Short mmCIF file of C-alpha atoms in Angstrom, two decimals:
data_model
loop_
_atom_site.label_atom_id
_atom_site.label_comp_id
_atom_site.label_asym_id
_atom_site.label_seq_id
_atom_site.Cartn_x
_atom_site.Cartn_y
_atom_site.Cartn_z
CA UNK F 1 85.04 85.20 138.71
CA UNK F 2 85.50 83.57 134.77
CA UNK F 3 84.39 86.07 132.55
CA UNK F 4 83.80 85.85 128.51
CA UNK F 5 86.30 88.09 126.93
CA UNK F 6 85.82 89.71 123.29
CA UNK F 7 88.46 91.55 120.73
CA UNK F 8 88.65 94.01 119.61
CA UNK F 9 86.62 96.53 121.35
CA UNK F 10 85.85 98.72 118.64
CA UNK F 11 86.35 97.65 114.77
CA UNK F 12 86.10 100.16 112.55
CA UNK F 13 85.37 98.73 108.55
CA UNK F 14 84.97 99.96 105.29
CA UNK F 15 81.80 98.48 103.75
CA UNK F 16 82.43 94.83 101.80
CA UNK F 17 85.91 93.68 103.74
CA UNK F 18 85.31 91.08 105.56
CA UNK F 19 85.51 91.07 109.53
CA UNK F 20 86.05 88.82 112.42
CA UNK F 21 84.73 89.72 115.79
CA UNK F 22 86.64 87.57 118.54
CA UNK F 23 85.24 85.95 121.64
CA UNK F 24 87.40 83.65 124.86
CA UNK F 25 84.19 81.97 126.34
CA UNK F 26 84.50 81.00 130.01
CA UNK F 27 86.55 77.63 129.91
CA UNK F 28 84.03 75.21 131.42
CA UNK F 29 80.99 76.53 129.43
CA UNK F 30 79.92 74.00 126.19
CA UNK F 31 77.49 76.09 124.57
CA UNK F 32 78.45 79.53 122.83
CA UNK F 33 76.28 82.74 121.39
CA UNK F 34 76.62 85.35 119.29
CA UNK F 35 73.86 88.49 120.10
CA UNK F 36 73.91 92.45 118.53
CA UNK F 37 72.73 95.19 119.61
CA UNK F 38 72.24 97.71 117.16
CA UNK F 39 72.03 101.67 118.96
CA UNK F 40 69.19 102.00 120.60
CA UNK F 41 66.98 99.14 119.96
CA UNK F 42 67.07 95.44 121.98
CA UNK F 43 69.45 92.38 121.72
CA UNK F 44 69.00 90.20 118.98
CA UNK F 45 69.59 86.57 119.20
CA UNK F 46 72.13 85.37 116.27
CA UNK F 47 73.32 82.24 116.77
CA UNK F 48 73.78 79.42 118.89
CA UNK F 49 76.62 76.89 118.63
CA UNK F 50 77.21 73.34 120.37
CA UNK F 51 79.63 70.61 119.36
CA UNK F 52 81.08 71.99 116.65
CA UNK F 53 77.98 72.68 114.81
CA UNK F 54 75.20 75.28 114.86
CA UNK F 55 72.49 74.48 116.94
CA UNK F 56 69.99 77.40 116.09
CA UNK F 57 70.10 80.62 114.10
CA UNK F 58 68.00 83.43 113.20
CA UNK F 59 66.81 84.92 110.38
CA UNK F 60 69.43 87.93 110.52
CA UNK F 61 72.60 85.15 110.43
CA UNK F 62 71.97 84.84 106.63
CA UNK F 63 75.02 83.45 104.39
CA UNK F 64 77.33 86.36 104.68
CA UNK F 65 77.80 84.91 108.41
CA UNK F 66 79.67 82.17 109.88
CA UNK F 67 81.18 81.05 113.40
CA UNK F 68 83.24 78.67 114.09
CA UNK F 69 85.62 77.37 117.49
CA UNK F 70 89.36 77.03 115.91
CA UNK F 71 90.72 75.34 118.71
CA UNK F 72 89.78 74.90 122.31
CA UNK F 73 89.37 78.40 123.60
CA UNK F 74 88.38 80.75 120.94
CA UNK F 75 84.76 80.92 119.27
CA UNK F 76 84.38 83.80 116.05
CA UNK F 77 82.16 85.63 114.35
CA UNK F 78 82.78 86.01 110.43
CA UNK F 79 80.99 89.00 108.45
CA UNK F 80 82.13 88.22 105.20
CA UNK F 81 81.29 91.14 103.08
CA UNK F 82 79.87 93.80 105.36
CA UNK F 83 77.27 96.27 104.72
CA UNK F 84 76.29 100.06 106.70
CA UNK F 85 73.43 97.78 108.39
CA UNK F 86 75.60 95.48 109.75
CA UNK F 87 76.97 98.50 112.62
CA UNK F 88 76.07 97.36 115.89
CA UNK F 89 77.51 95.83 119.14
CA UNK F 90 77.93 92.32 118.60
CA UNK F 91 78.13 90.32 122.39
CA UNK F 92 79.39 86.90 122.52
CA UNK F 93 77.61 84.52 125.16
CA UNK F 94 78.62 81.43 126.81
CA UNK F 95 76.67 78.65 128.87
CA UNK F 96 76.87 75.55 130.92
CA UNK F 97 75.90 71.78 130.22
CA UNK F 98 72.34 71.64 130.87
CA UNK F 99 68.91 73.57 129.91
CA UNK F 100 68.16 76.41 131.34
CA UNK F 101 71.76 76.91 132.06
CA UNK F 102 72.32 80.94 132.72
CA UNK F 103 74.13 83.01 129.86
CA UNK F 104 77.31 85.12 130.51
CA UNK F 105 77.90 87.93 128.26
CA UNK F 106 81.15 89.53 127.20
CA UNK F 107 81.93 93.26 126.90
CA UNK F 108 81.11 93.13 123.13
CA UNK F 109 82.92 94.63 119.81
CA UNK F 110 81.77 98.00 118.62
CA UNK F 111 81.85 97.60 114.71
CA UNK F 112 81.03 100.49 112.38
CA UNK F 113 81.28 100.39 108.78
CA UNK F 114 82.08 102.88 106.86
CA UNK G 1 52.49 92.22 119.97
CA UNK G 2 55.71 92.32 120.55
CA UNK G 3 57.39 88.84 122.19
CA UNK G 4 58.73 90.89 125.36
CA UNK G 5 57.25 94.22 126.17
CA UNK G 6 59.34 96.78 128.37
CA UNK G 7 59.06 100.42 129.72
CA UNK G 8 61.96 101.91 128.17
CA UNK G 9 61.90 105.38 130.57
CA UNK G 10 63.91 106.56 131.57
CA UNK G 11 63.39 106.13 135.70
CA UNK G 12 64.46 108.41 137.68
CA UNK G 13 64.56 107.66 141.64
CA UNK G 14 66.09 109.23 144.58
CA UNK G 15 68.67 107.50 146.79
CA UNK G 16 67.23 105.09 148.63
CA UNK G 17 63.96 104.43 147.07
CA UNK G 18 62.14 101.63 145.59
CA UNK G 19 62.65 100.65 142.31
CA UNK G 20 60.25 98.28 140.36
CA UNK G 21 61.10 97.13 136.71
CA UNK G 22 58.38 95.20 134.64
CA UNK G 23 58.17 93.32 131.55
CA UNK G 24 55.34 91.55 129.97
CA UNK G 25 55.44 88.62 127.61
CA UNK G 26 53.46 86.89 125.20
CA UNK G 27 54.57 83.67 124.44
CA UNK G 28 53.37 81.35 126.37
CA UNK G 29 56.41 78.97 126.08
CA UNK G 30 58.64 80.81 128.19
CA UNK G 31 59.81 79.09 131.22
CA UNK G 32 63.31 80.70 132.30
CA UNK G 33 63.22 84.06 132.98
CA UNK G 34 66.06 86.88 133.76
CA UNK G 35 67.12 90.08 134.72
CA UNK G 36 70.44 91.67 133.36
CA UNK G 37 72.13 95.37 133.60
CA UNK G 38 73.84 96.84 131.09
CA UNK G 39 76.10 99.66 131.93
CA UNK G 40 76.71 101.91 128.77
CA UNK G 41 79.40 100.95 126.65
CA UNK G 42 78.99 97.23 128.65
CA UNK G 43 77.63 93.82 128.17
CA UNK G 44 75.20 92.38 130.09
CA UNK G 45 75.68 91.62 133.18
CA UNK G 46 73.07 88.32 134.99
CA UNK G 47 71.41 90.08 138.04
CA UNK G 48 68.77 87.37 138.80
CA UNK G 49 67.73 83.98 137.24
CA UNK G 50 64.22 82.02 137.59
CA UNK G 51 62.60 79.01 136.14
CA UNK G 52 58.55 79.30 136.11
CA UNK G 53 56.52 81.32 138.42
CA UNK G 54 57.47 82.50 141.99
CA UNK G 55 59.84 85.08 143.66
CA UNK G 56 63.07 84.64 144.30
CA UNK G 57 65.12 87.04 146.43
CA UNK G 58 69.03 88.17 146.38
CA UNK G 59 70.36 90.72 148.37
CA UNK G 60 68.75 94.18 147.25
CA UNK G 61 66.93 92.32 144.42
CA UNK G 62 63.74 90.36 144.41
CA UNK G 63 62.55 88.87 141.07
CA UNK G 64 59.05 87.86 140.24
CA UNK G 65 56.84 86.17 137.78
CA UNK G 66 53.41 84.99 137.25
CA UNK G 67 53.35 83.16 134.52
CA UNK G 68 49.22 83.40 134.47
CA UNK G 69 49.33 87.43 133.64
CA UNK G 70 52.61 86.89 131.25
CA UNK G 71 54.20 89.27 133.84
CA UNK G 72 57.83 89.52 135.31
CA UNK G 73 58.94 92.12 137.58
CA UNK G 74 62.28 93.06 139.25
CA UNK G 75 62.42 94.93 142.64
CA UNK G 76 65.66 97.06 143.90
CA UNK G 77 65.58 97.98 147.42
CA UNK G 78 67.53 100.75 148.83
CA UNK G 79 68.79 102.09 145.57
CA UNK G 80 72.15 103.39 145.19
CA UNK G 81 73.30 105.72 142.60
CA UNK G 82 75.85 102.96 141.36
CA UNK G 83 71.91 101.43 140.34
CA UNK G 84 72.17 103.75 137.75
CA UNK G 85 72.00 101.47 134.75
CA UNK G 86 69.49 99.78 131.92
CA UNK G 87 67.77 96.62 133.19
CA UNK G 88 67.08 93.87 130.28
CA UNK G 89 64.51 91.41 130.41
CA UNK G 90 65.23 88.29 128.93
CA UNK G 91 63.60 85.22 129.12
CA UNK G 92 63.57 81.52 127.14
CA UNK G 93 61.69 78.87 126.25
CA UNK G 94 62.65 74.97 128.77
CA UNK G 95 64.13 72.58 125.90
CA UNK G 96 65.31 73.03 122.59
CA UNK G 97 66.90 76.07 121.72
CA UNK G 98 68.64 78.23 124.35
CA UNK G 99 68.17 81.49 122.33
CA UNK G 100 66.86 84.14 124.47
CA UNK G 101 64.40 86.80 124.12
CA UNK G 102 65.44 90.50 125.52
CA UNK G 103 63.12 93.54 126.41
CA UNK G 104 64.63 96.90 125.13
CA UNK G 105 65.49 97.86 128.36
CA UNK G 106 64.33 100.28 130.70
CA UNK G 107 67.10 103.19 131.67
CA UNK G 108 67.17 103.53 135.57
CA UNK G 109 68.83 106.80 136.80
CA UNK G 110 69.41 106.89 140.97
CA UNK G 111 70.09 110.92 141.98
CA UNK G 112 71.37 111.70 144.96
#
């Protein structure tokens, strides 16, 4: 069964270097997600991204984050200057052509700043 | 109120019992509805998918909603130790946006 595949698994950061968290959606999917999970509380929604362009955000995907699809099978996450706060699991998401379409989530990166 | 309310437990069952997971909601726009579990150290992983209200039944699993009491529920029959995971409520609003909306989870332990 496709799957959406993440790198690395665990990223371990010293506090303002910038990061990039890795994602291989499944190939047929057209819409892509970024989601964290910081210990013990819920997944958050981050970002959604369609066509090239970013279709929603929330309020936690403030300036110091970016995504972007450099060719036709990768889709990143860019921390640019990270911060303690920003330790979490970050999952990557992909979906189907169509609303409603059902999510599939990657493994996810552990990444802890130091 | 929160968006998504959910039991966090933990649950603890024996083998072979009945297991019913609930979340309740509060925003009224939600229209898709879902059920992941999250082994530890895992992603989540899509158990069961529904659009509005109604049941809808796969293997072991049965998923409900009534969209008049803001309620969702997911049913495991015969549970099996390999069960043993945290169950994720999500659910989204039809249109728009596909951002969903999780539950913290409720940590389901099946003992022998």
């Amino acid at each position: 069964e496709p799957e959406v595949t993440q790198t690395p698994s665990h990223q371990v950061t010293q506090m303002g270097q910038e990061v990039i968290l890795r994602c291989v959606p499944i190939s047929n999917h057209l819409y892509f997600y970024w989601y964290r999970q910081i210990l013990g509380q819920k997944v958050e929604f981050l970002v959604s991204f369609y066509n090239n362009e970013i279709s929603e955000k929330s309020e936690i995907f403030d300036d110091q984050f970016s995504v972007e699809r450099p060719d036709g099978s990768n889709f990143t996450l860019k921390i640019r200057s990270t911060k303690l706060e920003d330790s979490a699991m970050y999952f990557c998401a992909s979906s189907g052509q169509g609303d409603g379409q059902p999510q599939h989530f990657g493994d996810g990166t552990r990444l802890s700043i130091l | 109120q929160k968006e998504v309310e959910q039991d966090p437990g933990p649950l603890s069952v024996p083998e072979g019992a009945i297991v019913s997971l609930n979340c309740t909601y509060s925003n009224s726009a939600f229209q898709y509805f879902m059920w992941y579990r999250q082994y530890s150290r895992k992603g989540p992983e899509l158990l069961m998918y529904t659009y509005s209200s109604g049941n809808k039944e796969d293997g072991r699993f049965t998923a409900q909603v009534d969209k008049s009491s803001k309620y969702i529920s997911l049913f495991i029959r015969d549970s099996q130790p390999s069960d043993s995971a945290t169950y994720l409520c999500a659910m989204k609003s039809a249109g728009g946006g596909n951002k969903l909306t999780f539950g913290t989870g409720t940590q389901l332990k099946v003992e022998l």
